Coordinates of N, CA and C in Angstrom, one line a residue:
Chain Q
D291 N 67.7 -113.1 -58.3 CA 67.2 -112.3 -57.2 C 67.6 -110.9 -57.4
Q292 N 66.6 -110.0 -57.1 CA 66.9 -108.6 -57.3 C 67.6 -108.0 -56.0
Q293 N 68.9 -107.9 -56.1 CA 69.6 -107.4 -54.9 C 69.6 -105.9 -54.9
V294 N 69.4 -105.3 -56.1 CA 69.3 -103.8 -56.1 C 68.0 -103.5 -56.8
K295 N 67.2 -102.6 -56.1 CA 65.9 -102.3 -56.6 C 65.7 -100.8 -56.8
Q296 N 65.1 -100.5 -57.9 CA 64.7 -99.1 -58.2 C 63.2 -99.2 -58.4
N297 N 62.4 -98.8 -57.5 CA 61.0 -99.1 -57.5 C 60.2 -98.1 -58.3
S298 N 60.8 -97.0 -58.7 CA 60.1 -96.1 -59.6 C 60.6 -96.2 -61.0
P299 N 59.8 -96.7 -61.9 CA 60.3 -96.8 -63.3 C 60.4 -95.5 -64.0
S300 N 59.7 -94.5 -63.5 CA 59.8 -93.2 -64.2 C 59.6 -92.0 -63.2
L301 N 60.1 -90.9 -63.6 CA 60.0 -89.7 -62.7 C 60.0 -88.5 -63.7
S302 N 59.1 -87.6 -63.4 CA 59.0 -86.4 -64.2 C 59.1 -85.1 -63.3
V303 N 60.0 -84.2 -63.7 CA 60.1 -83.0 -62.8 C 60.2 -81.8 -63.8
Q304 N 60.0 -80.6 -63.2 CA 60.1 -79.4 -63.9 C 61.5 -78.9 -63.9
E305 N 62.0 -78.3 -65.0 CA 63.3 -77.7 -65.1 C 63.5 -76.8 -63.9
G306 N 64.7 -76.9 -63.3 CA 65.0 -76.0 -62.2 C 64.7 -76.6 -60.8
R307 N 63.8 -77.6 -60.8 CA 63.5 -78.2 -59.5 C 64.4 -79.4 -59.2
I308 N 64.2 -79.9 -58.0 CA 65.1 -81.1 -57.6 C 64.5 -82.4 -58.1
S309 N 65.4 -83.2 -58.6 CA 65.1 -84.6 -58.9 C 65.6 -85.5 -57.9
I310 N 64.8 -86.4 -57.4 CA 65.3 -87.4 -56.4 C 65.0 -88.8 -56.9
L311 N 66.1 -89.6 -57.1 CA 65.9 -90.9 -57.5 C 66.4 -91.9 -56.4
N312 N 65.6 -92.9 -56.2 CA 65.8 -93.8 -55.1 C 66.2 -95.2 -55.5
C313 N 66.9 -95.8 -54.5 CA 67.4 -97.2 -54.8 C 67.5 -97.9 -53.4
D314 N 67.1 -99.1 -53.4 CA 67.3 -100.0 -52.2 C 68.1 -101.2 -52.6
Y315 N 68.8 -101.7 -51.6 CA 69.6 -103.0 -51.8 C 69.3 -103.9 -50.7
T316 N 69.6 -105.2 -50.9 CA 69.4 -106.2 -49.9 C 70.6 -106.8 -49.4
N317 N 71.7 -106.8 -50.1 CA 72.9 -107.5 -49.8 C 73.8 -106.6 -48.9
S318 N 74.0 -107.0 -47.6 CA 74.8 -106.2 -46.7 C 76.3 -106.3 -47.0
M319 N 76.7 -107.1 -48.0 CA 78.1 -107.2 -48.4 C 78.5 -106.1 -49.4
F320 N 77.5 -105.4 -49.9 CA 77.8 -104.3 -50.8 C 78.4 -103.2 -50.0
D321 N 79.5 -102.7 -50.6 CA 80.1 -101.5 -49.9 C 80.5 -100.4 -50.8
Y322 N 80.1 -100.5 -52.0 CA 80.4 -99.4 -53.0 C 79.2 -99.3 -53.9
F323 N 78.8 -98.0 -54.1 CA 77.5 -97.8 -54.8 C 77.7 -96.8 -55.9
L324 N 77.1 -97.0 -57.0 CA 77.3 -96.1 -58.2 C 76.0 -95.7 -58.8
W325 N 76.0 -94.6 -59.5 CA 74.9 -94.2 -60.4 C 75.4 -94.0 -61.8
Y326 N 74.7 -94.6 -62.7 CA 75.0 -94.5 -64.1 C 73.8 -93.8 -64.8
K327 N 74.1 -93.1 -65.8 CA 73.1 -92.4 -66.7 C 73.2 -93.0 -68.1
K328 N 72.0 -93.3 -68.7 CA 72.0 -93.9 -70.0 C 71.1 -93.1 -70.9
Y329 N 71.6 -92.6 -72.0 CA 70.8 -92.1 -73.1 C 70.5 -93.2 -74.1
P330 N 69.5 -93.0 -74.9 CA 69.1 -94.0 -75.9 C 70.3 -94.3 -76.9
A331 N 70.4 -95.6 -77.2 CA 71.4 -96.0 -78.2 C 72.9 -95.8 -77.7
E332 N 73.0 -95.5 -76.4 CA 74.4 -95.3 -75.9 C 74.5 -96.3 -74.7
G333 N 75.8 -96.6 -74.3 CA 76.0 -97.4 -73.1 C 75.9 -96.5 -71.9
P334 N 75.7 -97.1 -70.7 CA 75.6 -96.4 -69.4 C 76.9 -95.6 -69.2
T335 N 76.8 -94.4 -68.7 CA 77.9 -93.5 -68.4 C 78.0 -93.3 -66.9
F336 N 79.1 -93.5 -66.3 CA 79.3 -93.3 -64.9 C 79.0 -91.9 -64.5
L337 N 78.3 -91.7 -63.4 CA 77.9 -90.4 -62.9 C 78.5 -90.0 -61.6
I338 N 78.3 -90.8 -60.6 CA 78.8 -90.6 -59.3 C 78.8 -91.8 -58.4
S339 N 79.7 -91.9 -57.4 CA 79.7 -93.1 -56.6 C 79.9 -92.7 -55.1
I340 N 79.7 -93.7 -54.3 CA 79.9 -93.5 -52.8 C 80.3 -94.8 -52.2
S341 N 81.3 -94.6 -51.3 CA 81.7 -95.7 -50.5 C 80.9 -95.9 -49.3
S342 N 80.8 -97.1 -48.7 CA 80.0 -97.3 -47.5 C 80.5 -96.6 -46.3
I343 N 81.7 -96.1 -46.3 CA 82.2 -95.4 -45.2 C 81.7 -93.9 -45.1
K344 N 81.1 -93.5 -46.2 CA 80.5 -92.2 -46.2 C 79.0 -92.2 -46.3
D345 N 78.4 -91.1 -46.0 CA 76.9 -91.0 -46.1 C 76.5 -90.0 -47.2
K346 N 77.5 -89.3 -47.7 CA 77.1 -88.3 -48.7 C 78.3 -88.1 -49.6
N347 N 78.1 -87.9 -50.9 CA 79.1 -87.5 -51.8 C 78.5 -86.6 -52.9
E348 N 79.2 -85.5 -53.1 CA 78.6 -84.4 -53.9 C 79.5 -84.1 -55.1
D349 N 79.0 -83.9 -56.2 CA 79.7 -83.5 -57.4 C 78.9 -82.6 -58.3
G350 N 79.1 -81.3 -58.1 CA 78.3 -80.3 -58.8 C 76.9 -80.4 -58.5
R351 N 76.0 -80.6 -59.5 CA 74.6 -80.6 -59.3 C 74.1 -82.0 -58.7
F352 N 75.0 -82.9 -58.6 CA 74.7 -84.3 -58.3 C 75.2 -84.6 -56.9
T353 N 74.3 -85.2 -56.0 CA 74.6 -85.6 -54.7 C 74.0 -87.0 -54.5
V354 N 74.8 -87.9 -53.9 CA 74.3 -89.2 -53.6 C 74.4 -89.3 -52.1
F355 N 73.3 -89.8 -51.5 CA 73.2 -90.0 -50.1 C 73.0 -91.5 -49.8
L356 N 73.7 -92.0 -48.8 CA 73.7 -93.4 -48.5 C 73.2 -93.6 -47.0
N357 N 72.2 -94.4 -46.8 CA 71.7 -94.8 -45.5 C 71.9 -96.3 -45.3
K358 N 73.0 -96.6 -44.7 CA 73.4 -98.0 -44.6 C 72.4 -98.8 -43.8
S359 N 71.9 -98.2 -42.7 CA 71.0 -99.0 -41.8 C 69.7 -99.3 -42.5
A360 N 69.3 -98.4 -43.4 CA 68.1 -98.7 -44.2 C 68.4 -99.4 -45.5
K361 N 69.6 -99.6 -45.9 CA 70.0 -100.1 -47.1 C 69.4 -99.4 -48.3
H362 N 69.6 -98.1 -48.2 CA 68.9 -97.2 -49.2 C 69.9 -96.1 -49.6
L363 N 69.8 -95.8 -50.9 CA 70.6 -94.6 -51.4 C 69.7 -93.8 -52.3
S364 N 70.1 -92.6 -52.5 CA 69.3 -91.7 -53.4 C 70.3 -90.8 -54.1
L365 N 69.8 -90.4 -55.3 CA 70.6 -89.4 -56.1 C 69.7 -88.2 -56.2
H366 N 70.3 -87.0 -55.8 CA 69.6 -85.7 -55.9 C 70.3 -85.0 -57.0
I367 N 69.5 -84.4 -57.9 CA 70.0 -83.5 -59.0 C 69.3 -82.2 -58.8
V368 N 70.1 -81.2 -58.6 CA 69.5 -79.8 -58.4 C 70.5 -78.7 -58.9
P369 N 70.0 -77.8 -59.7 CA 68.7 -77.8 -60.3 C 68.7 -78.8 -61.5
S370 N 67.5 -79.4 -61.7 CA 67.4 -80.3 -62.9 C 67.4 -79.5 -64.2
Q371 N 67.9 -80.1 -65.2 CA 68.0 -79.5 -66.5 C 67.4 -80.5 -67.6
P372 N 66.9 -80.0 -68.7 CA 66.3 -80.9 -69.7 C 67.3 -81.9 -70.2
G373 N 68.6 -81.6 -70.2 CA 69.6 -82.5 -70.7 C 69.9 -83.6 -69.7
D374 N 69.3 -83.5 -68.5 CA 69.4 -84.6 -67.5 C 68.4 -85.8 -67.9
S375 N 67.5 -85.5 -68.8 CA 66.5 -86.5 -69.1 C 67.2 -87.8 -69.7
A376 N 67.1 -88.9 -69.0 CA 67.8 -90.1 -69.3 C 67.3 -91.2 -68.4
V377 N 67.8 -92.4 -68.6 CA 67.5 -93.5 -67.6 C 68.7 -93.6 -66.7
Y378 N 68.4 -93.6 -65.4 CA 69.4 -93.6 -64.3 C 69.4 -95.0 -63.7
F379 N 70.6 -95.6 -63.6 CA 70.7 -96.9 -63.0 C 71.5 -96.8 -61.7
C380 N 71.0 -97.4 -60.7 CA 71.8 -97.6 -59.5 C 72.5 -98.9 -59.6
A381 N 73.8 -99.0 -59.0 CA 74.5 -100.2 -59.1 C 75.3 -100.3 -57.8
A382 N 75.6 -101.6 -57.4 CA 76.3 -101.9 -56.2 C 77.3 -103.0 -56.4
R383 N 78.4 -103.0 -55.6 CA 79.3 -104.1 -55.6 C 80.0 -104.2 -54.3
G384 N 80.6 -105.4 -54.0 CA 81.4 -105.6 -52.9 C 82.8 -105.3 -53.2
Y385 N 83.7 -105.2 -52.2 CA 85.0 -104.7 -52.4 C 85.8 -105.6 -53.3
N386 N 85.7 -106.9 -53.2 CA 86.4 -107.8 -54.1 C 85.5 -108.5 -55.2
N387 N 84.3 -107.9 -55.3 CA 83.4 -108.5 -56.3 C 83.8 -107.9 -57.7
N388 N 83.7 -108.7 -58.7 CA 84.0 -108.3 -60.0 C 82.8 -107.9 -60.8
D389 N 81.6 -108.3 -60.3 CA 80.4 -107.9 -61.0 C 79.7 -106.8 -60.2
M390 N 79.1 -105.9 -61.0 CA 78.2 -104.9 -60.4 C 76.7 -105.4 -60.6
R391 N 75.9 -105.2 -59.5 CA 74.5 -105.5 -59.6 C 73.8 -104.2 -59.9
F392 N 73.0 -104.2 -60.9 CA 72.2 -103.0 -61.3 C 70.8 -103.1 -60.9
G393 N 70.2 -102.0 -60.6 CA 68.7 -101.9 -60.6 C 68.1 -101.8 -62.0
A394 N 66.8 -101.8 -62.0 CA 66.1 -101.8 -63.3 C 66.1 -100.5 -64.0
G395 N 66.5 -99.4 -63.3 CA 66.5 -98.1 -63.9 C 65.3 -97.3 -63.6
T396 N 65.5 -96.0 -63.6 CA 64.4 -95.0 -63.5 C 64.6 -94.0 -64.6
R397 N 63.5 -93.9 -65.4 CA 63.5 -92.9 -66.5 C 63.1 -91.5 -66.0
L398 N 64.1 -90.6 -66.1 CA 63.9 -89.2 -65.6 C 63.6 -88.3 -66.8
T399 N 62.5 -87.6 -66.7 CA 62.1 -86.6 -67.7 C 62.1 -85.2 -67.1
V400 N 62.9 -84.3 -67.6 CA 62.9 -83.0 -67.0 C 62.2 -82.1 -68.1
K401 N 61.1 -81.5 -67.7 CA 60.3 -80.7 -68.6 C 60.8 -79.2 -68.6
P402 N 61.0 -78.6 -69.8 CA 61.4 -77.2 -69.8 C 60.3 -76.3 -69.3
Chain Y
G193 N 87.0 -89.0 -78.4 CA 88.0 -89.8 -77.8 C 87.8 -91.3 -78.1
A194 N 88.8 -92.2 -77.8 CA 88.7 -93.6 -78.1 C 88.0 -94.3 -76.9
G195 N 86.7 -94.4 -76.9 CA 86.0 -95.1 -75.9 C 85.9 -96.6 -76.2
V196 N 85.0 -97.3 -75.5 CA 84.7 -98.7 -75.8 C 83.9 -98.8 -77.0
S197 N 84.3 -99.6 -78.0 CA 83.4 -99.8 -79.2 C 83.0 -101.2 -79.3
Q198 N 81.8 -101.4 -79.8 CA 81.2 -102.7 -80.0 C 80.7 -102.9 -81.4
T199 N 80.9 -104.1 -82.0 CA 80.4 -104.3 -83.3 C 79.8 -105.7 -83.3
P200 N 78.7 -106.0 -84.1 CA 77.9 -104.9 -84.8 C 77.0 -104.2 -83.8
S201 N 76.4 -103.1 -84.2 CA 75.5 -102.4 -83.3 C 74.2 -103.1 -83.2
N202 N 73.8 -103.8 -84.3 CA 72.6 -104.6 -84.3 C 72.9 -105.9 -85.0
K203 N 72.3 -107.0 -84.5 CA 72.5 -108.3 -85.1 C 71.1 -109.0 -85.0
V204 N 70.6 -109.4 -86.2 CA 69.4 -110.2 -86.3 C 69.8 -111.6 -86.7
T205 N 69.3 -112.6 -86.1 CA 69.7 -114.0 -86.4 C 68.5 -114.9 -86.2
E206 N 68.6 -116.1 -86.7 CA 67.5 -117.0 -86.6 C 67.8 -118.0 -85.4
K207 N 66.8 -118.5 -84.8 CA 66.9 -119.5 -83.7 C 67.8 -120.6 -84.2
G208 N 68.8 -121.0 -83.3 CA 69.6 -122.1 -83.6 C 71.0 -121.7 -84.3
K209 N 71.1 -120.5 -84.7 CA 72.3 -120.0 -85.3 C 73.4 -119.6 -84.3
Y210 N 74.6 -119.5 -84.8 CA 75.7 -119.1 -84.0 C 76.0 -117.6 -84.2
V211 N 76.3 -116.8 -83.2 CA 76.7 -115.4 -83.3 C 77.9 -115.1 -82.6
E212 N 78.6 -114.1 -83.0 CA 79.8 -113.5 -82.4 C 79.6 -112.0 -82.2
L213 N 79.9 -111.5 -81.0 CA 79.8 -110.1 -80.7 C 81.2 -109.6 -80.3
R214 N 81.6 -108.5 -80.8 CA 82.9 -108.0 -80.6 C 83.0 -106.8 -79.7
C215 N 84.0 -106.7 -78.9 CA 84.2 -105.6 -78.0 C 85.7 -105.1 -78.1
D216 N 85.9 -103.8 -78.4 CA 87.2 -103.2 -78.4 C 87.2 -102.3 -77.1
P217 N 88.0 -102.6 -76.1 CA 88.0 -101.8 -74.9 C 88.9 -100.6 -75.1
I218 N 88.9 -99.7 -74.1 CA 89.7 -98.6 -74.1 C 91.2 -99.0 -74.0
S219 N 92.0 -98.4 -74.8 CA 93.4 -98.9 -74.9 C 94.1 -98.8 -73.5
G220 N 94.8 -99.9 -73.1 CA 95.5 -99.9 -71.8 C 94.6 -100.4 -70.7
H221 N 93.4 -100.6 -70.9 CA 92.5 -101.2 -69.8 C 92.7 -102.7 -69.8
T222 N 93.1 -103.1 -68.5 CA 93.3 -104.6 -68.4 C 92.1 -105.4 -68.1
A223 N 91.1 -104.7 -67.6 CA 89.8 -105.4 -67.2 C 88.8 -105.2 -68.2
L224 N 88.0 -106.3 -68.5 CA 87.0 -106.2 -69.5 C 85.8 -107.0 -69.0
Y225 N 84.6 -106.5 -69.2 CA 83.4 -107.1 -68.7 C 82.3 -107.2 -69.8
W226 N 81.5 -108.2 -69.7 CA 80.4 -108.4 -70.6 C 79.1 -108.4 -69.7
Y227 N 78.1 -107.7 -70.1 CA 76.8 -107.6 -69.4 C 75.7 -107.9 -70.5
R228 N 74.6 -108.3 -70.0 CA 73.4 -108.4 -70.9 C 72.3 -107.6 -70.3
Q229 N 71.6 -106.9 -71.1 CA 70.5 -106.0 -70.6 C 69.2 -106.4 -71.4
S230 N 68.3 -107.0 -70.7 CA 67.0 -107.4 -71.3 C 66.0 -106.2 -71.1
L231 N 65.0 -106.2 -71.9 CA 64.1 -105.1 -71.9 C 63.5 -104.8 -70.5
G232 N 63.6 -103.5 -70.1 CA 63.0 -103.1 -68.8 C 63.9 -103.5 -67.6
Q233 N 65.1 -104.0 -67.9 CA 65.9 -104.4 -66.8 C 67.2 -103.7 -66.8
G234 N 68.0 -103.8 -65.7 CA 69.3 -103.2 -65.7 C 70.3 -104.2 -66.3
P235 N 71.5 -103.8 -66.6 CA 72.5 -104.7 -67.1 C 72.8 -105.8 -66.1
E236 N 73.0 -107.0 -66.6 CA 73.2 -108.2 -65.8 C 74.6 -108.8 -66.1
F237 N 75.5 -108.9 -65.1 CA 76.9 -109.4 -65.3 C 76.9 -110.8 -65.9
L238 N 77.8 -110.9 -66.9 CA 78.1 -112.2 -67.6 C 79.4 -112.7 -67.2
I239 N 80.5 -112.0 -67.5 CA 81.9 -112.5 -67.4 C 82.8 -111.3 -67.3
Y240 N 83.9 -111.6 -66.6 CA 85.0 -110.6 -66.3 C 86.3 -111.2 -66.7
F241 N 87.1 -110.4 -67.5 CA 88.4 -110.8 -67.9 C 89.4 -109.8 -67.2
Q242 N 90.5 -110.4 -66.7 CA 91.7 -109.7 -66.3 C 92.8 -110.1 -67.2
G243 N 93.2 -109.2 -68.1 CA 94.1 -109.6 -69.1 C 93.5 -110.6 -70.1
T244 N 94.2 -111.7 -70.3 CA 93.7 -112.7 -71.3 C 92.8 -113.7 -70.6
G245 N 92.8 -113.8 -69.3 CA 92.0 -114.9 -68.6 C 90.7 -114.4 -68.1
A246 N 89.7 -115.4 -68.2 CA 88.4 -115.1 -67.6 C 88.5 -115.3 -66.1
A247 N 88.5 -114.2 -65.4 CA 88.7 -114.3 -63.9 C 87.4 -114.7 -63.2
D248 N 86.3 -114.4 -63.9 CA 85.0 -114.7 -63.2 C 84.0 -114.9 -64.4
D249 N 83.5 -116.1 -64.6 CA 82.5 -116.3 -65.6 C 81.2 -116.8 -65.0
S250 N 81.0 -116.5 -63.7 CA 79.8 -117.0 -63.0 C 78.5 -116.5 -63.5
G251 N 78.5 -115.4 -64.3 CA 77.3 -114.9 -64.8 C 76.8 -115.5 -66.1
L252 N 77.6 -116.2 -66.8 CA 77.2 -116.9 -68.0 C 76.0 -117.8 -67.8
P253 N 74.9 -117.7 -68.5 CA 73.7 -118.4 -68.2 C 73.8 -119.9 -68.4
N254 N 74.6 -120.3 -69.4 CA 74.7 -121.8 -69.7 C 75.9 -122.0 -70.6
D255 N 76.1 -123.2 -71.0 CA 77.3 -123.5 -71.8 C 77.2 -123.1 -73.3
R256 N 76.1 -122.5 -73.7 CA 76.0 -122.0 -75.0 C 76.7 -120.7 -75.2
F257 N 77.0 -120.1 -74.0 CA 77.7 -118.8 -74.0 C 79.2 -119.0 -73.7
F258 N 80.0 -118.3 -74.5 CA 81.5 -118.4 -74.3 C 82.1 -117.1 -74.7
A259 N 83.2 -116.7 -74.0 CA 83.9 -115.5 -74.4 C 85.4 -115.7 -74.4
V260 N 86.1 -114.9 -75.2 CA 87.5 -115.0 -75.3 C 88.1 -113.6 -75.3
R261 N 89.4 -113.6 -75.0 CA 90.1 -112.3 -75.0 C 91.6 -112.7 -75.2
P262 N 91.9 -113.3 -76.4 CA 93.2 -114.0 -76.6 C 94.5 -113.1 -76.4
E263 N 94.4 -111.8 -76.7 CA 95.6 -111.0 -76.6 C 95.4 -109.9 -75.5
G264 N 94.4 -110.1 -74.7 CA 94.3 -109.2 -73.6 C 93.7 -107.8 -74.0
S265 N 93.2 -107.7 -75.2 CA 92.6 -106.5 -75.6 C 91.1 -106.7 -76.1
V266 N 91.0 -107.0 -77.4 CA 89.7 -107.2 -78.0 C 89.1 -108.5 -77.4
S267 N 87.8 -108.5 -77.2 CA 87.1 -109.7 -76.7 C 85.9 -110.0 -77.6
T268 N 85.6 -111.3 -77.7 CA 84.5 -111.8 -78.5 C 83.6 -112.6 -77.6
L269 N 82.3 -112.3 -77.6 CA 81.3 -113.1 -76.9 C 80.7 -114.0 -78.0
K270 N 80.6 -115.3 -77.7 CA 80.1 -116.2 -78.7 C 78.9 -116.9 -78.1
I271 N 77.9 -117.0 -78.9 CA 76.6 -117.7 -78.5 C 76.3 -118.7 -79.5
Q272 N 76.2 -120.0 -79.0 CA 75.9 -121.1 -79.9 C 74.4 -121.4 -79.8
R273 N 73.8 -121.9 -80.9 CA 72.4 -122.4 -80.9 C 71.5 -121.4 -80.2
T274 N 71.5 -120.2 -80.8 CA 70.8 -119.1 -80.2 C 69.3 -119.4 -80.0
E275 N 68.8 -118.9 -78.9 CA 67.3 -119.0 -78.6 C 66.7 -117.7 -78.5
R276 N 65.4 -117.6 -78.7 CA 64.7 -116.4 -78.7 C 64.9 -115.6 -77.4
G277 N 65.1 -116.3 -76.3 CA 65.3 -115.7 -75.0 C 66.7 -115.0 -74.9
D278 N 67.6 -115.3 -75.9 CA 68.9 -114.6 -75.9 C 68.8 -113.2 -76.4
S279 N 67.6 -112.8 -76.9 CA 67.5 -111.5 -77.5 C 67.6 -110.4 -76.3
A280 N 68.5 -109.5 -76.5 CA 68.9 -108.5 -75.5 C 69.9 -107.6 -76.1
V281 N 70.2 -106.5 -75.3 CA 71.4 -105.7 -75.6 C 72.6 -106.2 -74.8
Y282 N 73.7 -106.5 -75.5 CA 74.9 -107.1 -74.9 C 75.9 -105.9 -74.8
L283 N 76.2 -105.6 -73.5 CA 77.1 -104.4 -73.2 C 78.5 -104.9 -72.8
C284 N 79.4 -104.2 -73.3 CA 80.8 -104.5 -72.9 C 81.3 -103.3 -72.1
A285 N 82.1 -103.5 -71.1 CA 82.7 -102.4 -70.4 C 84.2 -102.7 -70.1
S286 N 85.0 -101.7 -69.9 CA 86.4 -101.9 -69.6 C 86.8 -101.0 -68.4
S287 N 87.8 -101.4 -67.7 CA 88.3 -100.5 -66.6 C 89.8 -100.7 -66.6
L288 N 90.5 -99.7 -66.0 CA 91.9 -99.7 -66.0 C 92.6 -100.9 -65.4
L289 N 92.1 -101.2 -64.2 CA 92.8 -102.3 -63.4 C 91.9 -103.4 -63.0
G290 N 90.6 -103.1 -62.9 CA 89.7 -104.1 -62.3 C 89.5 -103.8 -60.9
G291 N 88.8 -104.7 -60.2 CA 88.6 -104.5 -58.8 C 87.4 -103.6 -58.4
G292 N 87.0 -103.6 -57.1 CA 85.8 -103.1 -56.7 C 85.6 -101.6 -56.9
R293 N 86.8 -100.8 -56.9 CA 86.6 -99.4 -56.9 C 86.9 -98.8 -58.3
D294 N 87.2 -99.6 -59.3 CA 87.6 -99.1 -60.6 C 86.4 -98.8 -61.4
T295 N 86.4 -97.6 -62.0 CA 85.2 -97.2 -62.8 C 85.2 -98.0 -64.1
Q296 N 84.0 -98.5 -64.4 CA 83.8 -99.2 -65.7 C 83.2 -98.3 -66.7
Y297 N 83.8 -98.3 -67.9 CA 83.3 -97.5 -69.0 C 82.7 -98.4 -70.0
F298 N 81.4 -98.1 -70.4 CA 80.6 -99.0 -71.2 C 80.7 -98.6 -72.7
G299 N 80.5 -99.6 -73.5 CA 80.3 -99.3 -74.9 C 78.8 -99.2 -75.2
P300 N 78.5 -98.9 -76.5 CA 77.1 -98.6 -76.8 C 76.2 -99.9 -76.9
G301 N 76.8 -101.0 -76.9 CA 76.1 -102.3 -76.9 C 75.8 -102.8 -78.3
T302 N 75.5 -104.1 -78.3 CA 75.0 -104.8 -79.5 C 73.6 -105.3 -79.2
R303 N 72.7 -104.8 -80.0 CA 71.3 -105.3 -79.9 C 71.2 -106.6 -80.7
L304 N 71.0 -107.7 -80.0 CA 70.8 -109.0 -80.6 C 69.3 -109.4 -80.6
T305 N 68.8 -109.7 -81.8 CA 67.4 -110.2 -82.0 C 67.5 -111.6 -82.6
V306 N 66.9 -112.5 -81.8 CA 66.8 -113.9 -82.3 C 65.4 -114.2 -82.7
L307 N 65.2 -114.4 -84.0 CA 63.8 -114.6 -84.6 C 63.4 -116.1 -84.4

């Protein structure tokens, strides 16, 4: 069962503009959410996370927003840079869960 | 820096054969995870080690899959009687302590192809 869903397989934006990647989840027991970035032939790299007690977490150009009532989170990248082009995975886990549940990923392309 | 390493990077085998995939975690990390990523999908949890013991193996798809971590560091994922459906990228991750808030650091993966 797909407990974490990323419904957009790809996204293309112009350099300097905002990139918004979306993620939905179904399991209300999830209370910690993460975004990973993956380049070809490399493993996923941790980008940013958010706990369910918050609705926003910011780190430089990256901001994650969490809407618990809608079971929805989004990653905003602004301004987008060509080096941001990668596949972005949304992931979720419960407090005592050992496994992370990943979405299928969104391929972001930032055009110069 | 010394990140998570995995060997081999690619493995091609024939249906029915046995394969071993190796993971070297970050030094000092007590928690180690195996994931499987099929084409067009996100990583799927297989097993979690805390030290030498498999604390959670609920993600292993069947008894053809087995993993060990005898000294609490390097781990080997073993697949018996491989099937074409086992073809995927197998990812290993480690974290300092384990638990829900610990950041997992991933290796580059082993791409397994079963012909």
